[in-house]
Coordinates of C-alpha atoms in Angstrom, one line a residue:
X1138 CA -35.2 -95.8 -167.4
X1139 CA -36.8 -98.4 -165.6
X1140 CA -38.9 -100.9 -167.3
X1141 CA -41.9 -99.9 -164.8
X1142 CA -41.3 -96.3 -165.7
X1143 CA -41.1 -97.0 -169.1
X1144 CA -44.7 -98.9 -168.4
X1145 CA -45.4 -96.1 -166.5
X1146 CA -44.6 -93.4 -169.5
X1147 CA -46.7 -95.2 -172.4
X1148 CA -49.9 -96.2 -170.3
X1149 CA -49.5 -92.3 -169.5
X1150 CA -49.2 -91.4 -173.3
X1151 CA -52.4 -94.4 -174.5
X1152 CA -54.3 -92.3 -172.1
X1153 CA -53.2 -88.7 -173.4
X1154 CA -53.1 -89.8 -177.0
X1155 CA -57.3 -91.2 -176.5
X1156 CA -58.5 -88.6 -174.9
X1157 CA -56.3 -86.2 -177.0
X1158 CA -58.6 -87.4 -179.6
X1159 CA -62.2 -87.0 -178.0
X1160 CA -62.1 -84.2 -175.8
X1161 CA -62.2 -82.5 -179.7
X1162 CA -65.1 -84.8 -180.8
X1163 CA -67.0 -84.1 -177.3
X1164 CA -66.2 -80.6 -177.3
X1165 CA -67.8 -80.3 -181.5
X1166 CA -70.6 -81.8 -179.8
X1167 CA -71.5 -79.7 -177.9
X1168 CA -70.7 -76.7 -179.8
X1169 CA -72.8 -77.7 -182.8
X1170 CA -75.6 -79.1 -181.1
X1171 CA -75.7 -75.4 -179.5
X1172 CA -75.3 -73.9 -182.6
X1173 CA -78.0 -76.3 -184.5
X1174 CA -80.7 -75.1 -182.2
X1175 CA -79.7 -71.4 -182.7
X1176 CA -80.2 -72.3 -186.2
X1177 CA -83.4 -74.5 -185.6
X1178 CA -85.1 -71.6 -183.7
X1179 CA -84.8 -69.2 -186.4
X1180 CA -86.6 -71.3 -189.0
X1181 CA -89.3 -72.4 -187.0
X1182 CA -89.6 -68.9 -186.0
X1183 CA -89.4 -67.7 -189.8
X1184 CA -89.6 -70.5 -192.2
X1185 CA -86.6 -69.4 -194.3
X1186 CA -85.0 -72.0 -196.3
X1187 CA -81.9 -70.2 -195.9
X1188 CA -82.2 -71.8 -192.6
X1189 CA -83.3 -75.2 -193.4
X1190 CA -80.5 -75.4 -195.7
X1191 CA -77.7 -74.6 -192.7
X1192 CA -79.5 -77.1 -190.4
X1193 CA -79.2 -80.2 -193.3
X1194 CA -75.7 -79.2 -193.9
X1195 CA -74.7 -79.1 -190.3
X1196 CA -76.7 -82.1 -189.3
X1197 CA -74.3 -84.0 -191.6
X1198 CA -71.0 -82.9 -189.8
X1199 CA -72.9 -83.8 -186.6
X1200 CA -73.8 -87.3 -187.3
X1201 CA -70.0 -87.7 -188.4
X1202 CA -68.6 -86.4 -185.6
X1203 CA -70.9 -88.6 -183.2
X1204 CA -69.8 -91.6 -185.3
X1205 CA -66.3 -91.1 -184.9
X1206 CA -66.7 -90.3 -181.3
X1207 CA -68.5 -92.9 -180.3
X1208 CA -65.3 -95.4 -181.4
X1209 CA -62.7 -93.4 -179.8
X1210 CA -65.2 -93.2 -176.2
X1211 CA -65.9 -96.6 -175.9
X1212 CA -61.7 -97.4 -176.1
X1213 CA -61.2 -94.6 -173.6
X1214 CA -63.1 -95.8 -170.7
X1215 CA -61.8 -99.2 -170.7
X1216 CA -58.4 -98.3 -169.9
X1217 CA -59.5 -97.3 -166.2
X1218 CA -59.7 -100.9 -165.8
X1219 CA -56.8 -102.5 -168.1
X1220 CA -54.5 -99.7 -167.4
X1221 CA -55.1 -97.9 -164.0
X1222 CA -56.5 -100.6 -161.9
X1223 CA -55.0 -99.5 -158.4
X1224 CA -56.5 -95.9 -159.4
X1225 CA -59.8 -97.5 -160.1
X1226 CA -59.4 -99.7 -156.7
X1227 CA -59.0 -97.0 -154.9
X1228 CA -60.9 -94.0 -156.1
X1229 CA -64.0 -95.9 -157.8
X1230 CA -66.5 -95.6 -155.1
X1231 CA -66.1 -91.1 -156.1
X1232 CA -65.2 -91.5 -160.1
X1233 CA -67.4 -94.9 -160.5
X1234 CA -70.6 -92.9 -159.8
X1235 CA -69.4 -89.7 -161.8
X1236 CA -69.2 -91.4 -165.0
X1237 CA -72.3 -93.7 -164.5
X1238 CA -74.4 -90.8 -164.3
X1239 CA -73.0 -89.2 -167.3
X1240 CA -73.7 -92.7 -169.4
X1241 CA -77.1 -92.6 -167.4
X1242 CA -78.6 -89.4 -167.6
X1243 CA -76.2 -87.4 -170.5
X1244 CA -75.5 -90.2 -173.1
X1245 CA -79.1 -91.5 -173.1
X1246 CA -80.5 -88.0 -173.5
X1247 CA -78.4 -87.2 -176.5
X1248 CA -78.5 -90.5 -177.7
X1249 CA -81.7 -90.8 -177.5
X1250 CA -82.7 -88.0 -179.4
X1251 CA -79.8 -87.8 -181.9
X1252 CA -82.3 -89.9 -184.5
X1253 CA -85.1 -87.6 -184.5
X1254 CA -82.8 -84.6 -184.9
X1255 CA -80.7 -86.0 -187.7
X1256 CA -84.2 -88.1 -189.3
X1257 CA -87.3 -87.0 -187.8
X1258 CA -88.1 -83.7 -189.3
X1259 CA -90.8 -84.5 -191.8
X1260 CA -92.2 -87.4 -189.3
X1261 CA -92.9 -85.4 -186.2
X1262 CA -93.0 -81.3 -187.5
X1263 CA -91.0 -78.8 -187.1
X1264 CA -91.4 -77.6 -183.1
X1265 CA -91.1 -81.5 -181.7
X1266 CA -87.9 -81.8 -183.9
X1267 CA -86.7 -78.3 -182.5
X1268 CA -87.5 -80.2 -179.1
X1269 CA -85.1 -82.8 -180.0
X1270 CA -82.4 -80.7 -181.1
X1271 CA -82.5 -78.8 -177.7
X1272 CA -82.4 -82.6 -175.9
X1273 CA -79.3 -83.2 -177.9
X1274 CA -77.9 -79.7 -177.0
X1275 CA -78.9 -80.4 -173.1
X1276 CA -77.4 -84.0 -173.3
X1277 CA -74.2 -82.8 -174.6
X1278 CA -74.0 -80.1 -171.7
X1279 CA -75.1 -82.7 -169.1
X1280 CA -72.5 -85.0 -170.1
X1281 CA -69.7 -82.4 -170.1
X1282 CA -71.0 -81.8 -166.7
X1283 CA -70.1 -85.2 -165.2
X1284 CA -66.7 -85.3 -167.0
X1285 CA -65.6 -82.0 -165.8
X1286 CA -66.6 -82.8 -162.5
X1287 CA -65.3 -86.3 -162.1
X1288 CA -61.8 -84.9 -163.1
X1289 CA -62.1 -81.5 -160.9
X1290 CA -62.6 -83.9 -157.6
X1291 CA -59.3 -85.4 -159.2
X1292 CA -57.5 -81.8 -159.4
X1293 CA -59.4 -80.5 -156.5
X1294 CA -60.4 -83.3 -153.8
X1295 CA -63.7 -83.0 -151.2
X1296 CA -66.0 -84.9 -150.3
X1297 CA -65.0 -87.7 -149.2
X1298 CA -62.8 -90.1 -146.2
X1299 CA -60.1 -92.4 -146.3
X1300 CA -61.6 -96.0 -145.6
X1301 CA -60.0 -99.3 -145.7
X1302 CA -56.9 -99.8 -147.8
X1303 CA -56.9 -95.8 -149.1
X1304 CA -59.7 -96.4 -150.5
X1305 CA -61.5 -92.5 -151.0
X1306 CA -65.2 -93.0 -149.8
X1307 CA -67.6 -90.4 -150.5
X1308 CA -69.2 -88.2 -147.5
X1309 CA -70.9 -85.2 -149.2
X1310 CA -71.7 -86.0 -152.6
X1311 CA -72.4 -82.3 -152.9
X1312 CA -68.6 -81.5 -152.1
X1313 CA -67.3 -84.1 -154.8
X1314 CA -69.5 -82.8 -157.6
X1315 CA -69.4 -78.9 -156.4
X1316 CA -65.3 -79.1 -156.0
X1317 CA -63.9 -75.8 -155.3
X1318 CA -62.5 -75.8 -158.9
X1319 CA -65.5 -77.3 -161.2
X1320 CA -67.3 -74.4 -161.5
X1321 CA -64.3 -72.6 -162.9
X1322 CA -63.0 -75.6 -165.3
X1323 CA -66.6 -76.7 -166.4
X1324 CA -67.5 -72.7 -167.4
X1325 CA -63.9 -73.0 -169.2
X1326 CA -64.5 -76.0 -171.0
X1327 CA -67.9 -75.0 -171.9
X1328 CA -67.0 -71.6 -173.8
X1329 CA -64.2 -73.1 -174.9
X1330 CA -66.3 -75.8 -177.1
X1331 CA -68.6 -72.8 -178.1
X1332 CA -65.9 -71.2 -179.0
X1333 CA -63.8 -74.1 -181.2
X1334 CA -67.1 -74.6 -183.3
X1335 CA -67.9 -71.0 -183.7
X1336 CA -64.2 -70.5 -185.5
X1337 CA -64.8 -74.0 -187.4
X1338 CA -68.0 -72.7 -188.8
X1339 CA -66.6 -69.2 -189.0
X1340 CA -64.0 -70.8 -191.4
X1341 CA -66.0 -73.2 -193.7
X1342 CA -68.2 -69.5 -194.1
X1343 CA -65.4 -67.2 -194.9
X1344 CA -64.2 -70.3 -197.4
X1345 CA -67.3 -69.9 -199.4
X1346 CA -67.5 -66.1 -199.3
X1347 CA -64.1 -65.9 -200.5
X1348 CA -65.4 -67.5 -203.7
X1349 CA -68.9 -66.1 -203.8
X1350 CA -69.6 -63.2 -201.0
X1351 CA -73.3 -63.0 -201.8
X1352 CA -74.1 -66.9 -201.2
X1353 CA -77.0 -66.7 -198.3
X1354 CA -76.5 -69.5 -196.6
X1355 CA -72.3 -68.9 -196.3
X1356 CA -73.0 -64.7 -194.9
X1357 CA -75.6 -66.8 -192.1
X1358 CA -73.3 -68.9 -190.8
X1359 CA -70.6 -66.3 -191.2
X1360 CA -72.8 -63.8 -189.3
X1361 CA -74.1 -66.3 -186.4
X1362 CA -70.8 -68.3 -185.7
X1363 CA -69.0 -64.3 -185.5
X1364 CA -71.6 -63.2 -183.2
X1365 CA -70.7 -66.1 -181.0
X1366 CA -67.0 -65.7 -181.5
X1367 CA -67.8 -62.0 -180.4
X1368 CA -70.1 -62.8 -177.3
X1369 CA -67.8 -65.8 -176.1
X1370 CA -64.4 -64.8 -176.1
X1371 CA -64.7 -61.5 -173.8
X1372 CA -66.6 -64.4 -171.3
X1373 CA -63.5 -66.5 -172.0
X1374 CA -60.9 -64.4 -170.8
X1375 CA -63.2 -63.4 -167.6
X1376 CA -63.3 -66.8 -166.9
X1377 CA -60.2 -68.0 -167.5
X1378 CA -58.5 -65.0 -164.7
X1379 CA -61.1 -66.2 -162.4
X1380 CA -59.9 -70.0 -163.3
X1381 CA -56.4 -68.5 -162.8
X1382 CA -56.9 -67.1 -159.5
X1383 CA -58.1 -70.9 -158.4
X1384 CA -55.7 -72.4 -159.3
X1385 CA -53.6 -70.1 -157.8
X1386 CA -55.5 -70.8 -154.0
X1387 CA -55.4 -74.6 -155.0
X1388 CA -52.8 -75.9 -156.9
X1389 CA -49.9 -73.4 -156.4
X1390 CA -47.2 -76.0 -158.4
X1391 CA -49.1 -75.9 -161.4
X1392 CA -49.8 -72.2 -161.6
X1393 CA -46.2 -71.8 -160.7
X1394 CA -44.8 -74.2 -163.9
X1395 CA -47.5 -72.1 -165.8
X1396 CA -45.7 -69.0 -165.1
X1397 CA -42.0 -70.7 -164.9
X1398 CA -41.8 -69.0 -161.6
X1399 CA -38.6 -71.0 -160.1
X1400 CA -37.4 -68.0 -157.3
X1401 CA -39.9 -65.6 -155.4
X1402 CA -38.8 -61.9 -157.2
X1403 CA -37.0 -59.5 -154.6
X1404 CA -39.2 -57.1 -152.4
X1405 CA -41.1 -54.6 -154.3
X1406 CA -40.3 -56.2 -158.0
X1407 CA -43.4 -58.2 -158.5
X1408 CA -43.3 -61.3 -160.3
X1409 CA -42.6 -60.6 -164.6
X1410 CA -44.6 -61.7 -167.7
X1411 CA -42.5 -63.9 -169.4
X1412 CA -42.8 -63.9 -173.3
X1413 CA -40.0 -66.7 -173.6
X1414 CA -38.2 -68.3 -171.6
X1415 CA -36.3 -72.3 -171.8
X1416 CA -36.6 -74.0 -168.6
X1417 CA -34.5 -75.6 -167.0
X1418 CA -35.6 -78.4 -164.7
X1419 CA -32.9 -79.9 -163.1
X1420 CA -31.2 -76.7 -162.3
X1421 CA -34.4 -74.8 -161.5
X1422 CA -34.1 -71.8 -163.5
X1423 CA -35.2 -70.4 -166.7
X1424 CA -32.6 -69.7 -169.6
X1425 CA -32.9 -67.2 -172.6
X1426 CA -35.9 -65.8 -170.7
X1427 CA -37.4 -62.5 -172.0
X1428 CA -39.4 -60.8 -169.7
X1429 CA -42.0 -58.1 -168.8
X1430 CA -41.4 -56.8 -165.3
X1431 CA -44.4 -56.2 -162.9
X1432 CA -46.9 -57.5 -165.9
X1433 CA -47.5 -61.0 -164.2
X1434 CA -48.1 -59.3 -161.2
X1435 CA -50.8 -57.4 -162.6
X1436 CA -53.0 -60.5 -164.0
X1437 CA -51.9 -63.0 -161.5
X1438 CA -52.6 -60.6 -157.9
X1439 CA -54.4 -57.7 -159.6
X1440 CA -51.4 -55.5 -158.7
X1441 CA -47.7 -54.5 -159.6
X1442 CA -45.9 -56.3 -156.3
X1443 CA -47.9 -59.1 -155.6
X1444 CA -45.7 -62.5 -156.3
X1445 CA -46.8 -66.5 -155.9
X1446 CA -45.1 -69.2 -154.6
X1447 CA -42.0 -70.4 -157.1
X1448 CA -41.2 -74.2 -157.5
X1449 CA -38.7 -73.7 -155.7
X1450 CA -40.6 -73.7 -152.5
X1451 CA -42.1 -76.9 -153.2
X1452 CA -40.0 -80.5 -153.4
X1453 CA -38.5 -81.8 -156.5
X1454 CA -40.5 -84.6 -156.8
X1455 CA -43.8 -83.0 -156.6
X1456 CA -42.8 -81.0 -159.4
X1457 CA -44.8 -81.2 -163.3
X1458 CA -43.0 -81.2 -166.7
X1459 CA -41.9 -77.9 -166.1
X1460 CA -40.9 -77.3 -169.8
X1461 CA -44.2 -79.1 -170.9
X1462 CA -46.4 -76.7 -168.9
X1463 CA -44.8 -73.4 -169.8
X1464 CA -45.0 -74.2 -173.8
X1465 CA -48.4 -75.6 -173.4
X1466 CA -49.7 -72.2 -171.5
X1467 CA -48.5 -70.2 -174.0
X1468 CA -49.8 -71.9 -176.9
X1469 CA -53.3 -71.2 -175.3
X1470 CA -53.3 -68.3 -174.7
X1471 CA -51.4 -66.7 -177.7
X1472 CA -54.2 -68.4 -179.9
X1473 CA -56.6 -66.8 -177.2
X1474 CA -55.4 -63.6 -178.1
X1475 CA -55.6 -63.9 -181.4
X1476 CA -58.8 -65.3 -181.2
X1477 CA -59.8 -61.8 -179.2
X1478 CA -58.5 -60.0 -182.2
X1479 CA -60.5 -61.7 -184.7
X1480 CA -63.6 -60.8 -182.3
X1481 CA -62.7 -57.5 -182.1
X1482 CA -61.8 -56.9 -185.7
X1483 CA -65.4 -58.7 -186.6
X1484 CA -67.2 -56.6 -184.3
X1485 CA -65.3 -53.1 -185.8
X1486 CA -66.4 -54.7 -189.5
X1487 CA -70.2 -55.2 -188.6
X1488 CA -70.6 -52.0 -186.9
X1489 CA -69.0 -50.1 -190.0
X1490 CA -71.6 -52.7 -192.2
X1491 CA -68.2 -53.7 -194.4
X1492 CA -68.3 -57.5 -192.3
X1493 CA -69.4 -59.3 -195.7
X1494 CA -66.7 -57.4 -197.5
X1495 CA -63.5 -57.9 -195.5
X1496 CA -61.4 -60.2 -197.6
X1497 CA -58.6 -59.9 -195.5
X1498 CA -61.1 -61.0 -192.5
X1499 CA -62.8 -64.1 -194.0
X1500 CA -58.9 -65.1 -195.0
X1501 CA -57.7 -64.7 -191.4
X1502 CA -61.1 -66.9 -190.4
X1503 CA -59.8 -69.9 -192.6
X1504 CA -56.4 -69.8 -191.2
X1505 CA -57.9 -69.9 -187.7
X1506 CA -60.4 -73.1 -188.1
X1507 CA -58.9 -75.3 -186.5
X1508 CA -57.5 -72.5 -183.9
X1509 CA -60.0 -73.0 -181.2
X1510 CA -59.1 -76.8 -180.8
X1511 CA -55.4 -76.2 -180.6
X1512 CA -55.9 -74.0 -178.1
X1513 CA -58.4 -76.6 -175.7
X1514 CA -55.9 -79.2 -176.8
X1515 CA -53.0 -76.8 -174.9
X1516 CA -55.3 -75.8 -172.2
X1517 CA -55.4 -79.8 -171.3
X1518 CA -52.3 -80.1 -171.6
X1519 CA -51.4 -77.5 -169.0
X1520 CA -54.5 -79.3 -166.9
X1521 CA -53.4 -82.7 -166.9
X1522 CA -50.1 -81.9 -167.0
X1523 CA -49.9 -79.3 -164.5
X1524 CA -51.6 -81.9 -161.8
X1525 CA -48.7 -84.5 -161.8
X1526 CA -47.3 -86.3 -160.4
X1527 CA -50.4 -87.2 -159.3
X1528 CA -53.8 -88.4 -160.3
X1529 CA -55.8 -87.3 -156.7
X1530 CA -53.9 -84.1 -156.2
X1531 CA -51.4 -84.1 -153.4
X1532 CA -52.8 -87.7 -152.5
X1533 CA -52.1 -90.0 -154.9
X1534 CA -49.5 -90.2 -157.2
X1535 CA -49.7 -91.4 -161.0
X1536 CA -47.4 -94.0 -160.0
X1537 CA -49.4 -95.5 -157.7
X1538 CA -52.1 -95.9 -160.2
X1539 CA -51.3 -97.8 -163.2
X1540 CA -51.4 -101.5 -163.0
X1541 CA -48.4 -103.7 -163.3
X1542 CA -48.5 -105.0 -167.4
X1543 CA -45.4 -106.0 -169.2
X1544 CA -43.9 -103.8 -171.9
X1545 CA -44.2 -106.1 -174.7
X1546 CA -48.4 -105.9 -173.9
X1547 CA -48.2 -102.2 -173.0
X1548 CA -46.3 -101.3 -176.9
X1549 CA -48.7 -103.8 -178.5
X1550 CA -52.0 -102.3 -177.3
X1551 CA -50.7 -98.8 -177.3
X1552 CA -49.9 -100.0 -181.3
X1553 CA -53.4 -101.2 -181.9
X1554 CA -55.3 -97.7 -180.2
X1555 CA -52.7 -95.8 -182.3
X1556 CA -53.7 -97.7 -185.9
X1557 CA -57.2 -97.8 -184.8
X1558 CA -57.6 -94.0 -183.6
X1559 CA -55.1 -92.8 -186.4
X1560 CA -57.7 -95.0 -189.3
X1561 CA -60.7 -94.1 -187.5
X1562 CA -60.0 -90.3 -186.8
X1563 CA -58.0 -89.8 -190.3
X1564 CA -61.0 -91.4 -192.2
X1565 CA -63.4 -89.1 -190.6
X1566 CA -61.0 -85.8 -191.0
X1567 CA -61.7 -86.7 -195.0
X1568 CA -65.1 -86.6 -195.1
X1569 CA -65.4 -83.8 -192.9
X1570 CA -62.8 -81.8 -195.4
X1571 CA -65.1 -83.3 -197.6
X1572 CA -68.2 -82.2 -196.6
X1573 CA -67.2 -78.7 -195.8
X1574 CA -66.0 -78.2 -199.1
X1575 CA -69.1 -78.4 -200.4
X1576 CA -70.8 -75.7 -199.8
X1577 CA -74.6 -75.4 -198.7
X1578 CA -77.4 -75.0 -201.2
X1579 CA -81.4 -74.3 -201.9
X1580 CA -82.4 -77.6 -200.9
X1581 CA -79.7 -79.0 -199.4
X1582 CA -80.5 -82.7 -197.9
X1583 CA -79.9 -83.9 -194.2
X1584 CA -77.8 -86.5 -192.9
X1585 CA -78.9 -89.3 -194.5
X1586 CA -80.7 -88.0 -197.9
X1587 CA -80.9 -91.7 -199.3
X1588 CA -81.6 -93.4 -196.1
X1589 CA -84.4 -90.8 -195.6
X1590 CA -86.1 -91.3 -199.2
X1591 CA -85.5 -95.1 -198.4
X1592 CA -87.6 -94.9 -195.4
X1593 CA -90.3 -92.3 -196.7
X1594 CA -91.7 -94.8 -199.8
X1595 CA -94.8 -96.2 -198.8
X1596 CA -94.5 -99.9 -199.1
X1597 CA -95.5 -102.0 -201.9
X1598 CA -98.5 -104.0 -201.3

């Protein structure tokens, strides 16, 4: 290997290994912030302490996760300009804009009310503190919004005209933003953070219940993060065949290395589900694959003959980790299925009233905690991964992009981001093992308890 590809292969792994990290923060976010509001509304509406109770404990794995989050951002974005200066060069006039408006409108919003949801409760009442709770909630969603759509015009280009030097100018802002695969990715993304905090929550619960199943605040959250698990997932999968189907129309290659499609089936056989299968790049085929005739045909054209272009129709080189794809697909959406049968085995319990009582459900809760994130971690994967070798699909490739560093800087800072993400993100993993190990009580104190009883005293005179 070259020393540029070598460059080439660790600026692409700081990048994957950064973002790795904060798409789970970001995505917790926004789940929690939903799920806080649900939570919010139902004591302002009843004035249960049961209530108050989930909010202070909640508020607490909130203000953690935006602490941690904030580090691992701020390193993130400054890579478009030490790492991927020709990309930035040449596509900052469509993504500039994109992300300025998510620091502009989104992070402002949410930063900007973050204090008087975690602090404000007893200084401005309860219905102006809801207000700031929703604020978080819409900041979080705003600011998924720009992200999503920033890296769908990368997946997806429109919108724009080549100017002077390749540059990519804008020409309908409307078409960058509104690319014929955002509304598909954001809607994905979107359940799939709801989704990811609603198991988290669903297994901090079912850990309590397993040791007391009549604690009030543990059958709550046990009962609101399974009716979101229950009312998500089903919206999932719709959303997911109709993201499936997109990328089908758009990005043929990727659905192609999703499926490990290398030859187009025979007349009349319809393109197989394969279960397993080892492929094999350089020769273009699949080994020990075990297959499902007809079955892919079924979810992929919505019949039993209906096939999609293989790899091999397209040239070598503007092929993805082939390998890399197919094992990263499957991961999702075998933890998707499960995921469905938790839902469905939740919904069987409540309707029978026996939901409280299932030990065998509340242990299959705990084991999938950290199921949901896996599974959005895979599903970028398959995303990012699926796109190369190119950053603007079809238009610019990832090689093209990063900017020329040595490899003695490119191992040293990728060294640095590694210690500081590992320390950063391992530190907070503790305390949030921590503080879900303890579980809610009568009482229970907000974010800050001290800093709170700090602030209340009335000052000396």
């Amino acid at each position: 290997m070259h020393t540029h590809d070598l460059v080439l292969l660790i600026s692409r792994a700081q990048f994957a290994f950064t973002i790795g990290f904060h798409i789970v923060l970001a995505a917790l976010a926004i789940g929690l912030s939903l799920f806080l509001s649900v939570i919010n509304i139902l004591w302002v509406r009843t004035r249960r302490q049961t209530y108050l109770d989930i909010m202070h404990f909640w508020q607490k794995v909130f203000a953690l996760n935006m602490g941690v989050g904030v580090v691992t951002g701020v390193v993130m974005e400054f890579q478009f300009g030490t790492h991927w200066g020709p990309f930035t060069a040449r596509t900052g006039a469509v993504i500039g804009p994109l992300m300025f408006y998510e620091v502009l409108v989104a992070f402002f919003i949410e930063a900007g009310f973050v204090g008087l949801m975690l602090f404000g409760l007893q200084k401005i009442g309860a219905r102006l503190h809801l207000c700031a709770t929703l604020m978080v909630t819409l900041g979080a969603i705003i600011s998924a919004f720009w992200i999503v759509a920033a890296n769908s015009w990368m997946q997806t280009p429109a919108g724009f005209a080549f100017g002077s030097g390749g540059r990519f100018v804008p020409t309908d802002w409307w078409a960058v933003i509104f690319t014929p695969s955002f509304p598909y990715r954001f809607l994905h993304m979107l359940l799939a953070s709801l989704i990811g905090t609603a198991l988290l929550i669903a297994a901090c619960a079912a850990w309590h219940l397993l040791r007391d199943r009549q604690h009030p605040q543990a059958r709550v959250m046990y009962a609101v993060s399974l009716a979101g698990l229950i009312l998500f997932t089903p919206l999932q999968i719709l959303v997911g065949d109709l993201h499936g189907e997109n990328t089908l129309a758009h990005q043929p290659q990727k659905l192609a290395a999703m499926e490990g499609s290398w030859q187009r089936p025979a007349p009349g056989e319809g393109e197989p589900l394969r279960l397993f299968a080892l492929p094999d790049q350089q020769q273009q085929r699949n080994r020990a694959e075990v297959a499902i005739p007809h079955v892919g045909s079924l979810y992929l054209r919505h019949n039993l003959t209906g096939t999609i272009t293989p790899l091999s129709a397209f040239p070598p080189a503007d092929l993805p980790n082939v390998p890399l794809v197919f094992f990263a697909f499957r991961l999702m959406v075998g933890l998707g299925l499960l995921m469905a049968l938790a839902a469905l085995a939740a919904l069987v319990l409540w309707l029978r009233g026996r939901l409280f009582e299932s030990r065998t459900l509340a242990r299959l809760m705990v084991a999938l905690g950290p199921a949901g994130f896996v599974a959005m971690l895979a599903g970028w994967v398959v995303t990012e991964s699926g796109r190369q070798p190119f950053t603007v699909y079809g238009l610019m490739r990832t090689s093209e992009s990063a900017s020329v560093l040595s490899l003695p800087l490119s191992l040293a800072v990728m060294a640095v981001i590694a210690v500081v993400y590992l320390l950063t993100f391992g530190i907070g993993f503790m305390l949030l093992l921590r503080i879900l190990a303890q579980r809610p009580e009568t009482g229970e104190q907000g974010a800050a308890p001290e800093m709170w009883q700090m602030l209340s005293q009335p000052e000396e005179k």
